[in-house]
């Protein structure tokens, strides 16, 4: 019914258009028909006149008048001729036939005949007048005037008009009928096509199937552009919804706690790391608490807050011993006391050998392959083994059951998993390697490569940031140990004990609404930062936040800034990079030399491009508190991460989380694990100074709308792939593993009991 209504609405204008066209066309058609007839009559008249002229020339002069009359009377026997007159050269009528009107003179006839339409309306009807010379060769020839009846053409014209109206009406009705049928069919197709699209059939189905041919039930071709358009709009709506609301079941502390309650049944969680999450320091005003600059701490702390376990770490603060209890424990964080920090004390020799020596001079450069030679000393290795054992003993001492969940953090404890496994065979040991894992050849230069691999394979689960690192590790084991590798299940079985090797990209805790409420607005942050650093209001501000480490690509970053000022002089006086370089490992020569070098390069660039009140590089080589970092992130126009090699890099994720105004550009090294998750950043090769320079320029000139698009997308990723997901996925895998272990043990026990019962 609805479609009929629609079609009538469509047909009425169509019929109206046809009627108007017919009304306009008919007079034209009339005129045209009459013109044809007129031309036809002229030709016909000429022929009759010629015949008569020949006959007239044969008449003898004596019999002329009578013979002429008889000739003309014979001529008018033709039904279409009304009358004929014979006129002399001086327009005198010599004689005329009966039908020739008396009122029509030769002169008038000649005048009418000379017109375009030689038509004359008489009382008896309309006539066509033709005037023809009897002897065309003579200038003063006598003339014949022929009057043709025009009623016939008029009648024909009326007939033509009637036929035309009938024809146009039939044509109109036929067009309308066909249109109705086609419209009916297309309308049904459209409606069903649109319904299919709205149901999502045309949207979720792949458009191409079977080697590139269209999907058999894809939308009809005329609907495909519409389908593409609807698909795009729906995707945009979906994206906006997703951006605003996040995933339907987001990973947050509550979900993580739920997982610990259900999948791990509240089992004890013990974290082991070198760096402690809180450092107690004695200063002139008494004891204060500080948070170290460490990606590991940034990531693991929120997880511990959620699961209330025990964190075992090296007590490195000068007031640490003063605040612990008799078992070297202290509840942290100071305000909420969510979990227990168990501190391990290291002697100066232990710290030097295990931490500075083997871990930081050996394993750190070994795994980063950042063109700094690893140093391996026998004495460092001995300390490394001893300290790993001390921490392993502490884990055993802290365990309240024989099967705790132990989270081992980083390259400082490669040997610890096997050591704990020896004492607590049923423990679930999850080791997470926060730094990259190199290829087998690079790792092979370590004299104790086999021992390190054996130690790590004491883990139940071994996690890296990226699949690429997992692959490198598996290949390294394949190269140096006798182990069974099952690529399909991502497991390595060494001496009959399986280890799951998986990638778990680490992240940050997404800021809560309460946290965000404490933040200054970007404008206020900018004002404060600009005032503190004495920057001009039109400054284009880039920030870098790193530990002062040679792997972070700080030198390459400075070279790119220098090149930018050379290549684009318009930025001189306006482009500023603020580089936070938190002091780290300064006891090591390699670090001291690197840090000195950065100081020198900074001074050189500032000397070269600085002006009164302007220096392009602000190197802040000191530890900043969290609020100061937030202010910088929010004040900046761009954040620059140029690591030469980085397991993940959390600074880029912190910058993204800080930009709830969806402004600011992230420049990110492709050698940071984060680059695999954050392609909307400007991804660069930090070794290529020109490329980084161009990225700085592009970031500085990027329109706000593009910044918004990129930042919104980055924020969506970091919010969803947060640190609770990182921990949750590892703990969920651990939970499944424990379930399988329990079932296997039950099955084995029952079959053993069954076998014993069989013995008489
Ligand atoms: C390792 C891997 C991986 C820096 N300066 C200050 C400060 N920081 C904080 C940052 C950030 C953290 O330190 C650095 O994290 P990164 O991830 O960049 O780097 P690493 O410390 O090298 O961490 C790395 C990480 O482990 C986690 O697995 O991503 O690839 O190398 O959170 O904000 N914090 C404070 N003051 C500073 O001056 N408070």
Short mmCIF file of C-alpha atoms in Angstrom, two decimals, residues 103-499:
data_model
loop_
_atom_site.label_atom_id
_atom_site.label_comp_id
_atom_site.label_asym_id
_atom_site.label_seq_id
_atom_site.Cartn_x
_atom_site.Cartn_y
_atom_site.Cartn_z
CA UNK A 103 -13.14 40.34 -55.08
CA UNK A 104 -9.64 39.05 -55.64
CA UNK A 105 -7.63 41.22 -58.02
CA UNK A 106 -4.54 40.09 -59.89
CA UNK A 107 -2.39 42.52 -57.91
CA UNK A 108 -3.65 41.33 -54.52
CA UNK A 109 -3.16 37.72 -55.61
CA UNK A 110 0.43 38.50 -56.60
CA UNK A 111 1.07 40.23 -53.23
CA UNK A 112 -0.26 37.31 -51.19
CA UNK A 113 1.62 34.79 -53.33
CA UNK A 114 4.87 36.64 -52.56
CA UNK A 115 4.45 36.09 -48.79
CA UNK A 116 6.02 33.31 -46.73
CA UNK A 117 2.60 31.80 -46.07
CA UNK A 118 0.58 32.50 -49.25
CA UNK A 119 -2.77 31.87 -47.61
CA UNK A 120 -5.94 33.92 -47.97
CA UNK A 121 -9.10 33.46 -45.94
CA UNK A 122 -12.19 33.90 -48.08
CA UNK A 123 -15.84 33.62 -47.08
CA UNK A 124 -15.96 30.19 -48.74
CA UNK A 125 -12.85 28.99 -46.90
CA UNK A 126 -9.08 29.37 -46.85
CA UNK A 127 -7.15 29.18 -50.13
CA UNK A 128 -3.51 28.88 -51.10
CA UNK A 129 -2.49 31.33 -53.84
CA UNK A 130 0.14 30.59 -56.43
CA UNK A 131 1.07 33.00 -59.28
CA UNK A 132 3.08 31.58 -62.24
CA UNK A 133 4.32 33.23 -65.48
CA UNK A 134 2.92 31.75 -68.67
CA UNK A 135 6.22 32.36 -70.52
CA UNK A 136 8.94 32.31 -67.85
CA UNK A 137 11.57 33.45 -70.41
CA UNK A 138 9.83 36.82 -70.92
CA UNK A 139 10.10 39.49 -68.31
CA UNK A 140 6.58 40.85 -69.03
CA UNK A 141 4.82 37.53 -69.34
CA UNK A 142 1.11 36.97 -68.68
CA UNK A 143 0.43 35.14 -65.42
CA UNK A 144 -1.73 32.33 -64.18
CA UNK A 145 -3.21 32.63 -60.68
CA UNK A 146 -4.04 29.26 -59.11
CA UNK A 147 -6.19 29.00 -55.99
CA UNK A 148 -5.84 25.73 -54.05
CA UNK A 149 -8.37 24.63 -51.49
CA UNK A 150 -6.80 24.69 -48.03
CA UNK A 151 -9.60 22.90 -46.22
CA UNK A 152 -7.95 19.56 -47.00
CA UNK A 153 -4.65 20.40 -45.30
CA UNK A 154 -6.63 21.91 -42.45
CA UNK A 155 -8.60 18.72 -42.11
CA UNK A 156 -5.39 16.72 -42.29
CA UNK A 157 -3.86 18.94 -39.63
CA UNK A 158 -6.81 18.27 -37.31
CA UNK A 159 -6.44 14.56 -38.01
CA UNK A 160 -2.69 14.70 -37.33
CA UNK A 161 -3.32 16.51 -34.09
CA UNK A 162 -5.85 13.90 -33.02
CA UNK A 163 -3.50 11.06 -33.87
CA UNK A 164 -0.70 12.80 -32.05
CA UNK A 165 -2.78 13.21 -28.90
CA UNK A 166 -3.78 9.55 -29.02
CA UNK A 167 -0.16 8.55 -29.66
CA UNK A 168 1.24 10.68 -26.80
CA UNK A 169 -1.45 9.43 -24.43
CA UNK A 170 -0.72 5.81 -25.27
CA UNK A 171 3.02 6.46 -25.05
CA UNK A 172 2.58 8.22 -21.68
CA UNK A 173 0.48 5.40 -20.32
CA UNK A 174 2.98 2.82 -21.58
CA UNK A 175 5.92 4.71 -19.96
CA UNK A 176 3.97 5.11 -16.75
CA UNK A 177 3.08 1.41 -16.72
CA UNK A 178 6.65 0.29 -17.34
CA UNK A 179 7.94 2.78 -14.78
CA UNK A 180 5.49 1.46 -12.21
CA UNK A 181 6.58 -2.10 -12.78
CA UNK A 182 10.30 -1.26 -12.71
CA UNK A 183 9.84 0.99 -9.68
CA UNK A 184 7.90 -1.76 -7.91
CA UNK A 185 10.67 -4.29 -8.57
CA UNK A 186 13.51 -1.89 -7.68
CA UNK A 187 11.68 -0.66 -4.61
CA UNK A 188 11.34 -4.20 -3.34
CA UNK A 189 15.04 -4.79 -4.09
CA UNK A 190 16.00 -1.56 -2.36
CA UNK A 191 13.87 -2.27 0.66
CA UNK A 192 15.21 -5.80 1.06
CA UNK A 193 18.78 -4.60 0.31
CA UNK A 194 18.49 -1.82 2.86
CA UNK A 195 16.98 -4.20 5.38
CA UNK A 196 19.90 -6.58 4.83
CA UNK A 197 22.37 -3.73 5.26
CA UNK A 198 20.64 -2.52 8.41
CA UNK A 199 20.66 -6.07 9.77
CA UNK A 200 24.39 -5.93 9.17
CA UNK A 201 24.44 -8.71 6.59
CA UNK A 202 26.05 -6.53 3.99
CA UNK A 203 28.36 -4.98 6.56
CA UNK A 204 30.01 -7.85 8.34
CA UNK A 205 30.23 -10.14 5.35
CA UNK A 206 33.53 -9.95 3.50
CA UNK A 207 32.97 -8.21 0.19
CA UNK A 208 35.46 -10.39 -1.59
CA UNK A 209 35.46 -14.14 -1.41
CA UNK A 210 36.78 -17.10 -3.28
CA UNK A 211 39.90 -15.55 -4.67
CA UNK A 212 38.60 -12.08 -5.16
CA UNK A 213 35.12 -12.60 -6.66
CA UNK A 214 32.21 -10.75 -5.08
CA UNK A 215 30.51 -12.53 -2.22
CA UNK A 216 27.56 -14.53 -3.56
CA UNK A 217 24.96 -12.74 -1.46
CA UNK A 218 26.55 -9.32 -1.36
CA UNK A 219 24.36 -6.21 -1.76
CA UNK A 220 23.09 -5.50 -5.30
CA UNK A 221 25.55 -3.38 -7.29
CA UNK A 222 23.42 -0.22 -7.14
CA UNK A 223 23.35 -0.51 -3.32
CA UNK A 224 27.05 -1.10 -2.90
CA UNK A 225 28.09 2.58 -2.78
CA UNK A 226 25.37 3.10 -0.20
CA UNK A 227 26.58 0.07 1.72
CA UNK A 228 30.11 1.45 1.76
CA UNK A 229 28.79 4.79 2.99
CA UNK A 230 26.64 3.23 5.71
CA UNK A 231 29.51 0.98 6.71
CA UNK A 232 31.74 4.06 7.11
CA UNK A 233 29.17 5.91 9.18
CA UNK A 234 28.50 2.92 11.41
CA UNK A 235 32.24 2.42 11.89
CA UNK A 236 32.59 6.09 12.88
CA UNK A 237 29.70 5.80 15.34
CA UNK A 238 31.16 2.60 16.74
CA UNK A 239 34.61 4.20 17.04
CA UNK A 240 33.19 7.20 18.85
CA UNK A 241 31.22 4.96 21.17
CA UNK A 242 34.26 2.84 21.83
CA UNK A 243 36.45 5.90 22.38
CA UNK A 244 34.00 7.32 24.88
CA UNK A 245 33.08 4.17 26.74
CA UNK A 246 36.05 1.88 26.25
CA UNK A 247 35.74 -1.90 25.97
CA UNK A 248 32.58 -3.51 27.30
CA UNK A 249 34.44 -5.33 30.08
CA UNK A 250 37.46 -3.15 30.74
CA UNK A 251 40.44 -4.37 32.69
CA UNK A 252 40.56 -2.52 36.01
CA UNK A 253 41.67 -3.28 39.57
CA UNK A 254 38.26 -4.76 40.36
CA UNK A 255 38.40 -7.20 37.49
CA UNK A 256 41.94 -8.17 38.44
CA UNK A 257 40.89 -8.79 42.05
CA UNK A 258 37.94 -10.84 40.79
CA UNK A 259 40.32 -12.94 38.71
CA UNK A 260 42.58 -13.51 41.71
CA UNK A 261 39.56 -14.58 43.80
CA UNK A 262 38.12 -16.94 41.19
CA UNK A 263 40.93 -18.31 39.04
CA UNK A 264 43.62 -18.22 41.72
CA UNK A 265 41.24 -18.70 44.65
CA UNK A 266 42.94 -16.00 46.67
CA UNK A 267 46.33 -17.74 46.43
CA UNK A 268 49.27 -15.74 47.69
CA UNK A 269 51.04 -13.50 45.16
CA UNK A 270 54.72 -12.69 45.73
CA UNK A 271 56.57 -10.19 43.53
CA UNK A 272 60.37 -10.19 43.29
CA UNK A 273 62.22 -7.24 41.78
CA UNK A 274 65.47 -5.46 42.35
CA UNK A 275 63.97 -1.98 42.50
CA UNK A 276 61.61 -1.30 45.38
CA UNK A 277 58.39 0.61 44.76
CA UNK A 278 58.91 3.01 47.69
CA UNK A 279 62.23 4.35 48.95
CA UNK A 280 62.52 5.88 52.41
CA UNK A 281 65.05 8.70 52.50
CA UNK A 282 66.37 10.67 55.43
CA UNK A 283 66.65 14.39 54.76
CA UNK A 284 66.96 17.54 56.85
CA UNK A 285 63.18 17.46 57.49
CA UNK A 286 63.10 13.82 58.56
CA UNK A 287 62.14 10.71 56.59
CA UNK A 288 60.41 11.12 53.24
CA UNK A 289 59.09 8.56 50.79
CA UNK A 290 60.07 8.63 47.12
CA UNK A 291 58.91 6.71 44.03
CA UNK A 292 61.79 5.60 41.80
CA UNK A 293 61.97 6.42 38.10
CA UNK A 294 61.36 2.95 36.76
CA UNK A 295 59.11 1.48 34.15
CA UNK A 296 58.90 -1.77 36.08
CA UNK A 297 57.68 -0.06 39.24
CA UNK A 298 55.22 2.01 37.26
CA UNK A 299 53.72 -1.19 35.87
CA UNK A 300 53.77 -3.62 38.81
CA UNK A 301 52.72 -1.24 41.60
CA UNK A 302 49.04 -0.94 40.55
CA UNK A 303 48.86 -4.73 40.28
CA UNK A 304 50.15 -5.19 43.81
CA UNK A 305 47.69 -2.60 45.08
CA UNK A 306 44.94 -4.69 43.54
CA UNK A 307 46.05 -8.08 44.90
CA UNK A 308 47.51 -7.27 48.34
CA UNK A 309 50.50 -9.59 48.14
CA UNK A 310 54.13 -9.37 49.22
CA UNK A 311 56.79 -7.52 47.22
CA UNK A 312 60.39 -8.54 47.81
CA UNK A 313 62.97 -5.95 46.70
CA UNK A 314 66.35 -4.50 47.47
CA UNK A 315 66.12 -1.92 50.23
CA UNK A 316 68.13 0.91 48.69
CA UNK A 317 67.01 4.00 50.64
CA UNK A 318 69.18 5.41 53.42
CA UNK A 319 66.21 5.30 55.83
CA UNK A 320 64.76 2.00 54.62
CA UNK A 321 66.06 0.06 57.59
CA UNK A 322 64.54 2.50 60.05
CA UNK A 323 60.94 1.89 58.98
CA UNK A 324 60.81 -1.93 58.63
CA UNK A 325 59.67 -4.38 61.31
CA UNK A 326 61.73 -7.22 62.74
CA UNK A 327 61.16 -9.27 59.56
CA UNK A 328 62.28 -6.41 57.34
CA UNK A 329 58.71 -5.72 56.27
CA UNK A 330 56.84 -2.46 55.84
CA UNK A 331 53.28 -1.87 54.66
CA UNK A 332 53.00 0.35 51.57
CA UNK A 333 51.83 2.64 50.03
CA UNK A 334 52.27 4.84 53.08
CA UNK A 335 48.70 6.17 52.95
CA UNK A 336 46.65 3.08 52.05
CA UNK A 337 48.99 0.22 53.10
CA UNK A 338 47.61 -2.14 50.48
CA UNK A 339 50.45 -4.67 50.47
CA UNK A 340 53.68 -5.66 52.20
CA UNK A 341 57.16 -4.65 51.06
CA UNK A 342 59.84 -7.10 52.21
CA UNK A 343 63.28 -5.55 51.93
CA UNK A 344 66.52 -7.41 51.23
CA UNK A 345 69.76 -5.76 52.29
CA UNK A 346 72.75 -6.04 50.01
CA UNK A 347 76.35 -5.37 50.88
CA UNK A 348 78.32 -2.91 48.76
CA UNK A 349 80.19 -5.82 47.12
CA UNK A 350 76.97 -7.66 46.37
CA UNK A 351 75.40 -4.56 44.87
CA UNK A 352 78.45 -3.82 42.79
CA UNK A 353 78.84 -7.35 41.45
CA UNK A 354 75.24 -8.42 41.02
CA UNK A 355 73.54 -5.13 40.13
CA UNK A 356 76.04 -2.76 38.64
CA UNK A 357 78.34 -5.39 37.25
CA UNK A 358 76.53 -8.44 35.90
CA UNK A 359 73.04 -6.93 35.47
CA UNK A 360 73.86 -3.44 34.22
CA UNK A 361 77.23 -3.82 32.58
CA UNK A 362 76.59 -7.33 31.29
CA UNK A 363 72.95 -8.25 30.65
CA UNK A 364 71.59 -4.73 29.97
CA UNK A 365 73.86 -3.96 26.99
CA UNK A 366 73.77 -7.62 25.94
CA UNK A 367 69.98 -7.54 25.54
CA UNK A 368 69.68 -4.01 24.13
CA UNK A 369 72.30 -4.35 21.39
CA UNK A 370 72.77 -0.58 21.51
CA UNK A 371 76.42 -0.64 20.49
CA UNK A 372 77.77 -0.58 24.03
CA UNK A 373 79.93 -3.60 24.77
CA UNK A 374 78.73 -5.91 27.52
CA UNK A 375 81.29 -6.61 30.24
CA UNK A 376 81.31 -10.05 31.88
CA UNK A 377 83.42 -10.56 35.01
CA UNK A 378 83.71 -13.84 36.87
CA UNK A 379 83.36 -12.04 40.21
CA UNK A 380 80.16 -10.28 39.08
CA UNK A 381 78.72 -13.59 38.00
CA UNK A 382 79.43 -15.09 41.43
CA UNK A 383 77.65 -12.19 43.15
CA UNK A 384 74.77 -12.44 40.71
CA UNK A 385 74.30 -16.12 41.57
CA UNK A 386 74.58 -15.45 45.30
CA UNK A 387 72.10 -12.57 45.31
CA UNK A 388 69.64 -14.54 43.19
CA UNK A 389 69.88 -17.29 45.80
CA UNK A 390 69.29 -14.84 48.64
CA UNK A 391 66.14 -13.50 46.98
CA UNK A 392 64.99 -17.06 46.19
CA UNK A 393 65.39 -17.94 49.86
CA UNK A 394 63.36 -14.89 50.79
CA UNK A 395 60.58 -16.05 48.45
CA UNK A 396 60.55 -19.45 50.13
CA UNK A 397 60.51 -17.78 53.54
CA UNK A 398 57.59 -15.49 52.58
CA UNK A 399 55.53 -18.30 51.03
CA UNK A 400 52.55 -19.26 53.19
CA UNK A 401 51.83 -22.39 51.14
CA UNK A 402 53.81 -24.76 48.93
CA UNK A 403 52.26 -23.34 45.78
CA UNK A 404 52.32 -19.53 45.81
CA UNK A 405 52.15 -17.46 42.65
CA UNK A 406 55.56 -15.82 42.25
CA UNK A 407 56.01 -12.90 39.86
CA UNK A 408 59.71 -12.55 39.07
CA UNK A 409 60.64 -9.22 37.53
CA UNK A 410 63.37 -8.64 35.03
CA UNK A 411 66.91 -9.47 34.07
CA UNK A 412 68.25 -9.13 37.61
CA UNK A 413 66.78 -12.55 38.46
CA UNK A 414 67.39 -14.87 35.55
CA UNK A 415 68.59 -17.65 37.90
CA UNK A 416 65.93 -17.25 40.59
CA UNK A 417 63.07 -19.19 38.92
CA UNK A 418 64.99 -22.49 38.93
CA UNK A 419 66.19 -21.81 42.48
CA UNK A 420 62.62 -21.29 43.76
CA UNK A 421 61.38 -24.28 41.75
CA UNK A 422 63.90 -26.46 43.54
CA UNK A 423 62.44 -25.58 46.96
CA UNK A 424 58.80 -25.06 45.95
CA UNK A 425 58.18 -27.44 43.03
CA UNK A 426 54.45 -26.69 43.02
CA UNK A 427 54.86 -22.90 42.88
CA UNK A 428 53.56 -21.08 39.82
CA UNK A 429 56.47 -18.93 38.75
CA UNK A 430 55.78 -16.16 36.25
CA UNK A 431 58.92 -14.43 35.06
CA UNK A 432 58.57 -11.22 33.13
CA UNK A 433 61.55 -9.95 31.14
CA UNK A 434 61.12 -6.17 30.88
CA UNK A 435 63.88 -5.55 28.38
CA UNK A 436 64.32 -6.88 24.83
CA UNK A 437 65.65 -10.35 24.10
CA UNK A 438 68.34 -10.31 21.41
CA UNK A 439 68.98 -12.82 18.62
CA UNK A 440 70.87 -16.07 19.48
CA UNK A 441 74.18 -14.79 18.06
CA UNK A 442 74.17 -11.66 20.21
CA UNK A 443 73.12 -13.57 23.32
CA UNK A 444 75.74 -16.19 22.59
CA UNK A 445 78.61 -13.93 23.61
CA UNK A 446 77.63 -14.34 27.27
CA UNK A 447 79.91 -16.92 28.87
CA UNK A 448 77.07 -18.17 31.13
CA UNK A 449 74.36 -18.28 28.51
CA UNK A 450 73.36 -21.90 29.29
CA UNK A 451 73.07 -21.26 33.04
CA UNK A 452 70.93 -18.17 32.44
CA UNK A 453 68.59 -20.06 30.09
CA UNK A 454 68.33 -23.00 32.51
CA UNK A 455 67.51 -20.60 35.35
CA UNK A 456 64.78 -18.89 33.34
CA UNK A 457 63.25 -22.19 32.25
CA UNK A 458 62.50 -22.88 35.93
CA UNK A 459 59.51 -20.56 35.27
CA UNK A 460 56.02 -21.80 34.63
CA UNK A 461 55.33 -18.84 32.39
CA UNK A 462 57.96 -16.67 30.77
CA UNK A 463 56.70 -13.34 29.47
CA UNK A 464 58.17 -10.80 27.05
CA UNK A 465 56.66 -7.59 25.69
CA UNK A 466 56.50 -8.69 22.05
CA UNK A 467 56.25 -11.87 19.99
CA UNK A 468 59.50 -10.89 18.40
CA UNK A 469 61.29 -11.17 21.76
CA UNK A 470 59.58 -14.55 22.41
CA UNK A 471 60.80 -15.77 19.04
CA UNK A 472 64.35 -14.63 19.77
CA UNK A 473 64.28 -16.40 23.14
CA UNK A 474 62.95 -19.66 21.70
CA UNK A 475 65.62 -19.60 18.99
CA UNK A 476 68.28 -18.94 21.64
CA UNK A 477 67.14 -21.95 23.67
CA UNK A 478 67.06 -24.02 20.51
CA UNK A 479 70.64 -22.98 19.78
CA UNK A 480 72.20 -23.54 23.22
CA UNK A 481 70.11 -26.13 25.14
CA UNK A 482 68.71 -29.60 24.60
CA UNK A 483 65.05 -28.75 24.97
CA UNK A 484 61.77 -29.73 23.32
CA UNK A 485 60.12 -26.76 21.63
CA UNK A 486 56.44 -26.91 20.75
CA UNK A 487 55.75 -23.86 18.61
CA UNK A 488 52.07 -24.72 18.37
CA UNK A 489 51.59 -24.39 22.12
CA UNK A 490 54.36 -21.80 22.66
CA UNK A 491 56.02 -24.09 25.19
CA UNK A 492 59.59 -25.17 25.83
CA UNK A 493 60.11 -28.35 27.85
CA UNK A 494 63.46 -28.54 29.53
CA UNK A 495 64.28 -31.66 31.54
CA UNK A 496 60.63 -32.66 31.36
CA UNK A 497 59.32 -29.39 32.84
CA UNK A 498 57.30 -27.21 30.48
CA UNK A 499 57.48 -23.42 30.33
#
